[in-house]
Amino acid sequence: MSDSPQGGNLLHEERRFPPSPEFQSQAIAKPELYQAATKNRLGFWADQARGLLHWHTPFTQTLDWSNPPFARWFADGALNVSYNCLDRHVEAGLGDRVALHFEGEPGDSRAITYAELTTEVKKAANMLIAHGVKAGDRIILYMPLVPEAVIAMLAVARLGAIHSVVFGGFSAESLRARIDDADATVVITADGGNRKGSVFALKPAVDQALADGKTNVRSVIVVKRGGNDVEWNAGLDFWWHDEIAKHSDEHTAEGFEAENPLFILYTSGTTGKPKGILHTSGGYLTQAAFTHKNIFDLHPETDVYWCTADVGWITGHSYVVYGPLANGATQVIYEGTPDTPHPGRWWEIIEKYRVSLFYTAPTAIRTFMKLGREIPQKFDLSSLRVLGSVGEPINPEAWMWYRDVIGGGKTPVVDTWWQTETGAIMISALPGITAAKPGSAQVPMPGITLDVVSEDGVPVGPDGSGLLVITEPWPSMLRGIWGDPERYKETYWSKFGDRYFAGDGAHLDADGDVWLLGRVDDVMNVSGHRLSTMEIESAIVAHPMAAEAAVVGAADETTGQAVVAFVILKSRFVGTLSDEEVSQQIRAWVGEQIGAIAKPRTVFVVGELPKTRSGKIMRRLLRDIAEGREIGDTTTLTDTTVVRTINTAVND
Ligand code: PRX
């Protein structure tokens, strides 16, 4: 097998990898799961909710779908999410089990048991109460991946309040937009975190976001991590360690109704404004715990699990915090980047903690493929039992490399498809049951029903391609877009009425396995992170030099897609700077407006943009150009010379 990152014929893979008899015999998930879910879908989910979670008040009703598309699951039951992730494990005698093995980028580490984590969360909950936090309040977290981020999420959840984690790579502007949209009262942040061998500051962005004093934020609680100097606003800023020290570790978790909101997580849509995806408690936790346990074949007494996602993304919510902790897992969290201080850092961590279940993104796998197998082969990876992939399609070549080089040629690989909106995994193989097919996410999870349909909503059937829809409500589905029920209906439910439109293209093969084909809307997927073309375009045109802009996601060998921007300058700026200087300014500007993750990989300064006669930018054509393809039919262009101009810019 070659180490080339892309390759393999996506739709005509013949290889199949059935589970080994040894794996199968010890696997948690048995084929009966599928039968039970098919026989009585709602009864199946009710059993999962009862079996996996502790209910302060048992529920009697499973699903209320009387007001679609607003679902209510287990609605007359009450639970406490934090209690489910912590106290009950301690009460069951598991207090000494390690919950988190924290590995800092500089090499510091901390093991935190379930008893210790419970104590810390209780203290943090008392601290938040002292800062006026009550059920329903919105708390913004803007933090590095340190234990305090997990503690803060669980403390907010414990009080029935709502957290909204903003990824540390977003700018002050983006942070402010989220603070305003959620109308947050408290921000929890850190002085800074460690990344790529240096400290990146977080607190200054919070200061900048709050500088005009026009938000309802009344406390900023700051974890000391980076050790960098920070400015201090007396009366507003509080050190986490000073505050925590004032509070008792006694706190009794109260039950909240199952539909009590748990978190808002902003994600990019097809407009310039990010959507606040709202998730609630009982259904979300049920599906997060169910999928985590069965897909990773979690044996909590012996396994060590590691998901490399940041808590700023949905994967970090469902598969770093809520799923694993609800299941009493022992897991690793790592603050830094994979290549610091050396390119084998991840594999070293797997060796150090004897990680057995590992969950990461295809971009990372393709990056390691490029670096060569010699690096992981220096480490003992024999503890690995299950490998997971998420965030973007994994090409068969990368899938095979993952299994062979990281998994020693024996470890099942599960490709898991889901979204911020779905809350938990929807499509995946089950490692003890499914014969794995490299490159395909394969089958819906038990209890999930989906289809692939044409533009008119007609099922395409085996060997057909179309749009992915989810045909029945599921427990961890989003409950809406914060403050915008109309946008919720419009975005996901208007296209096919009673079926959820995911925004992904998909192919069903002759066996009925699902192959994901990428987004069909103006959402890009860069390294498994979602970015909106419109949002980046709006940011670029706000630059004083830019007259017009078009942004496309161009195929990229490593990151799946890359942001490519075409920019027309206002006439008075034309010729004043070199293209390279313009490009640098635009990239820096997008970094300030949205965040470093949204910076275009390439900026082309062009004279015009190709448009249809009705004035729509021809993005497909721009994508062709950005990817270096021959451009097709341009007869609908208003001015065919535009294409030539652009092509010249690209080829220069
Ligand atoms: O296009 C799909 C892609 O990521 C999108 C969801 O992005 P986000 O909400 O940021 O969540 C990412 C982590 C769950 C989807 O619409 N996607 C996610 N997983 C896969 C995938 N595409 C192909 N295969 C996957 N396994």
PDB file of N, CA and C and ligand atoms in Angstrom, residues 267 313-315 389-394 415-421 441 502-504 516 518-519 525 528-530, ligand 1:
ATOM      1  N   THR A 267     -22.624  27.349  15.069  1.00  0.00           N
ATOM      2  CA  THR A 267     -21.995  26.707  13.923  1.00  0.00           C
ATOM      3  C   THR A 267     -22.349  27.500  12.674  1.00  0.00           C
ATOM      4  N   TRP A 313     -15.905  22.346  19.892  1.00  0.00           N
ATOM      5  CA  TRP A 313     -16.702  21.760  18.810  1.00  0.00           C
ATOM      6  C   TRP A 313     -17.672  20.737  19.380  1.00  0.00           C
ATOM      7  N   ILE A 314     -18.630  20.330  18.574  1.00  0.00           N
ATOM      8  CA  ILE A 314     -19.635  19.375  19.064  1.00  0.00           C
ATOM      9  C   ILE A 314     -18.991  18.051  19.467  1.00  0.00           C
ATOM     10  N   THR A 315     -17.951  17.632  18.744  1.00  0.00           N
ATOM     11  CA  THR A 315     -17.315  16.355  19.093  1.00  0.00           C
ATOM     12  C   THR A 315     -16.757  16.424  20.515  1.00  0.00           C
ATOM     13  N   SER A 389     -13.249   7.735  13.336  1.00  0.00           N
ATOM     14  CA  SER A 389     -12.992   8.872  12.456  1.00  0.00           C
ATOM     15  C   SER A 389     -14.254   9.730  12.407  1.00  0.00           C
ATOM     16  N   VAL A 390     -14.076  11.043  12.339  1.00  0.00           N
ATOM     17  CA  VAL A 390     -15.230  11.943  12.323  1.00  0.00           C
ATOM     18  C   VAL A 390     -14.907  13.270  11.666  1.00  0.00           C
ATOM     19  N   GLY A 391     -15.933  13.899  11.110  1.00  0.00           N
ATOM     20  CA  GLY A 391     -15.836  15.298  10.700  1.00  0.00           C
ATOM     21  C   GLY A 391     -15.851  15.521   9.211  1.00  0.00           C
ATOM     22  N   GLU A 392     -15.436  14.535   8.433  1.00  0.00           N
ATOM     23  CA  GLU A 392     -15.358  14.682   6.984  1.00  0.00           C
ATOM     24  C   GLU A 392     -15.224  13.275   6.408  1.00  0.00           C
ATOM     25  N   PRO A 393     -15.462  13.143   5.115  1.00  0.00           N
ATOM     26  CA  PRO A 393     -15.301  11.811   4.538  1.00  0.00           C
ATOM     27  C   PRO A 393     -13.863  11.321   4.690  1.00  0.00           C
ATOM     28  N   ILE A 394     -13.708  10.062   5.027  1.00  0.00           N
ATOM     29  CA  ILE A 394     -12.352   9.496   5.088  1.00  0.00           C
ATOM     30  C   ILE A 394     -12.174   8.634   3.831  1.00  0.00           C
ATOM     31  N   ASP A 415     -16.099   4.768  10.949  1.00  0.00           N
ATOM     32  CA  ASP A 415     -16.260   6.105  10.365  1.00  0.00           C
ATOM     33  C   ASP A 415     -17.632   6.592  10.808  1.00  0.00           C
ATOM     34  N   THR A 416     -17.664   7.668  11.584  1.00  0.00           N
ATOM     35  CA  THR A 416     -18.912   8.103  12.209  1.00  0.00           C
ATOM     36  C   THR A 416     -19.407   9.393  11.569  1.00  0.00           C
ATOM     37  N   TRP A 417     -20.607   9.367  11.044  1.00  0.00           N
ATOM     38  CA  TRP A 417     -21.200  10.580  10.462  1.00  0.00           C
ATOM     39  C   TRP A 417     -22.206  11.181  11.424  1.00  0.00           C
ATOM     40  N   TRP A 418     -22.080  12.472  11.614  1.00  0.00           N
ATOM     41  CA  TRP A 418     -23.078  13.232  12.394  1.00  0.00           C
ATOM     42  C   TRP A 418     -22.783  14.701  12.245  1.00  0.00           C
ATOM     43  N   GLN A 419     -23.512  15.540  12.962  1.00  0.00           N
ATOM     44  CA  GLN A 419     -23.394  16.992  12.826  1.00  0.00           C
ATOM     45  C   GLN A 419     -23.630  17.669  14.176  1.00  0.00           C
ATOM     46  N   THR A 420     -23.245  18.930  14.258  1.00  0.00           N
ATOM     47  CA  THR A 420     -23.565  19.723  15.449  1.00  0.00           C
ATOM     48  C   THR A 420     -25.063  19.577  15.738  1.00  0.00           C
ATOM     49  N   GLU A 421     -25.852  19.615  14.687  1.00  0.00           N
ATOM     50  CA  GLU A 421     -27.305  19.572  14.837  1.00  0.00           C
ATOM     51  C   GLU A 421     -27.811  18.215  15.332  1.00  0.00           C
ATOM     52  N   ALA A 441     -19.425   5.320   5.632  1.00  0.00           N
ATOM     53  CA  ALA A 441     -19.833   5.418   7.041  1.00  0.00           C
ATOM     54  C   ALA A 441     -20.803   4.282   7.379  1.00  0.00           C
ATOM     55  N   ALA A 502     -30.186  17.240   5.939  1.00  0.00           N
ATOM     56  CA  ALA A 502     -28.886  17.367   6.604  1.00  0.00           C
ATOM     57  C   ALA A 502     -27.939  18.319   5.883  1.00  0.00           C
ATOM     58  N   GLY A 503     -28.173  18.546   4.572  1.00  0.00           N
ATOM     59  CA  GLY A 503     -27.242  19.388   3.821  1.00  0.00           C
ATOM     60  C   GLY A 503     -26.077  18.618   3.229  1.00  0.00           C
ATOM     61  N   ASP A 504     -26.101  17.280   3.341  1.00  0.00           N
ATOM     62  CA  ASP A 504     -25.023  16.450   2.798  1.00  0.00           C
ATOM     63  C   ASP A 504     -25.515  15.636   1.603  1.00  0.00           C
ATOM     64  N   LEU A 516     -20.801   9.164   2.283  1.00  0.00           N
ATOM     65  CA  LEU A 516     -21.042  10.602   2.326  1.00  0.00           C
ATOM     66  C   LEU A 516     -20.230  11.303   1.244  1.00  0.00           C
ATOM     67  N   GLY A 518     -20.094  14.861   0.891  1.00  0.00           N
ATOM     68  CA  GLY A 518     -19.784  16.278   1.157  1.00  0.00           C
ATOM     69  C   GLY A 518     -21.024  17.148   1.137  1.00  0.00           C
ATOM     70  N   ARG A 519     -20.834  18.421   1.488  1.00  0.00           N
ATOM     71  CA  ARG A 519     -21.955  19.342   1.616  1.00  0.00           C
ATOM     72  C   ARG A 519     -22.526  19.706   0.247  1.00  0.00           C
ATOM     73  N   ASN A 525     -16.006  22.489   4.576  1.00  0.00           N
ATOM     74  CA  ASN A 525     -15.527  21.632   5.645  1.00  0.00           C
ATOM     75  C   ASN A 525     -14.002  21.618   5.568  1.00  0.00           C
ATOM     76  N   GLY A 528     -12.339  19.207   8.962  1.00  0.00           N
ATOM     77  CA  GLY A 528     -13.444  18.748   9.807  1.00  0.00           C
ATOM     78  C   GLY A 528     -14.157  19.888  10.521  1.00  0.00           C
ATOM     79  N   HIS A 529     -13.788  21.125  10.233  1.00  0.00           N
ATOM     80  CA  HIS A 529     -14.481  22.262  10.847  1.00  0.00           C
ATOM     81  C   HIS A 529     -15.342  22.966   9.814  1.00  0.00           C
ATOM     82  N   ARG A 530     -16.497  23.375  10.283  1.00  0.00           N
ATOM     83  CA  ARG A 530     -17.457  23.959   9.370  1.00  0.00           C
ATOM     84  C   ARG A 530     -17.271  25.445   9.230  1.00  0.00           C
TER      85      ARG A 530
HETATM   86  O1  PRX B   1     -20.667  17.294   5.903  1.00  0.00           O
HETATM   87  C1  PRX B   1     -20.754  16.487   7.042  1.00  0.00           C
HETATM   88  C2  PRX B   1     -19.401  16.429   7.714  1.00  0.00           C
HETATM   89  O2  PRX B   1     -19.408  17.427   8.698  1.00  0.00           O
HETATM   90  C3  PRX B   1     -20.675  18.098   8.723  1.00  0.00           C
HETATM   91  C4  PRX B   1     -21.031  18.449  10.129  1.00  0.00           C
HETATM   92  O3  PRX B   1     -20.103  19.359  10.618  1.00  0.00           O
HETATM   93  P1  PRX B   1     -20.130  19.754  12.147  1.00  0.00           P
HETATM   94  O4  PRX B   1     -21.491  20.163  12.540  1.00  0.00           O
HETATM   95  O5  PRX B   1     -19.038  20.744  12.356  1.00  0.00           O
HETATM   96  O6  PRX B   1     -19.808  18.436  12.932  1.00  0.00           O
HETATM   97  C5  PRX B   1     -18.603  17.770  12.718  1.00  0.00           C
HETATM   98  C6  PRX B   1     -18.432  16.675  13.718  1.00  0.00           C
HETATM   99  C7  PRX B   1     -19.598  15.799  13.904  1.00  0.00           C
HETATM  100  C8  PRX B   1     -21.622  17.117   8.099  1.00  0.00           C
HETATM  101  O7  PRX B   1     -22.761  17.763   7.586  1.00  0.00           O
HETATM  102  N1  PRX B   1     -19.142  15.120   8.331  1.00  0.00           N
HETATM  103  C9  PRX B   1     -19.131  14.820   9.635  1.00  0.00           C
HETATM  104  N2  PRX B   1     -18.776  13.528   9.826  1.00  0.00           N
HETATM  105  C10 PRX B   1     -18.573  12.991   8.609  1.00  0.00           C
HETATM  106  C11 PRX B   1     -18.822  14.005   7.652  1.00  0.00           C
HETATM  107  N3  PRX B   1     -18.727  13.765   6.325  1.00  0.00           N
HETATM  108  C12 PRX B   1     -18.387  12.528   5.942  1.00  0.00           C
HETATM  109  N4  PRX B   1     -18.133  11.520   6.787  1.00  0.00           N
HETATM  110  C13 PRX B   1     -18.206  11.697   8.124  1.00  0.00           C
HETATM  111  N5  PRX B   1     -17.931  10.695   8.954  1.00  0.00           N
END
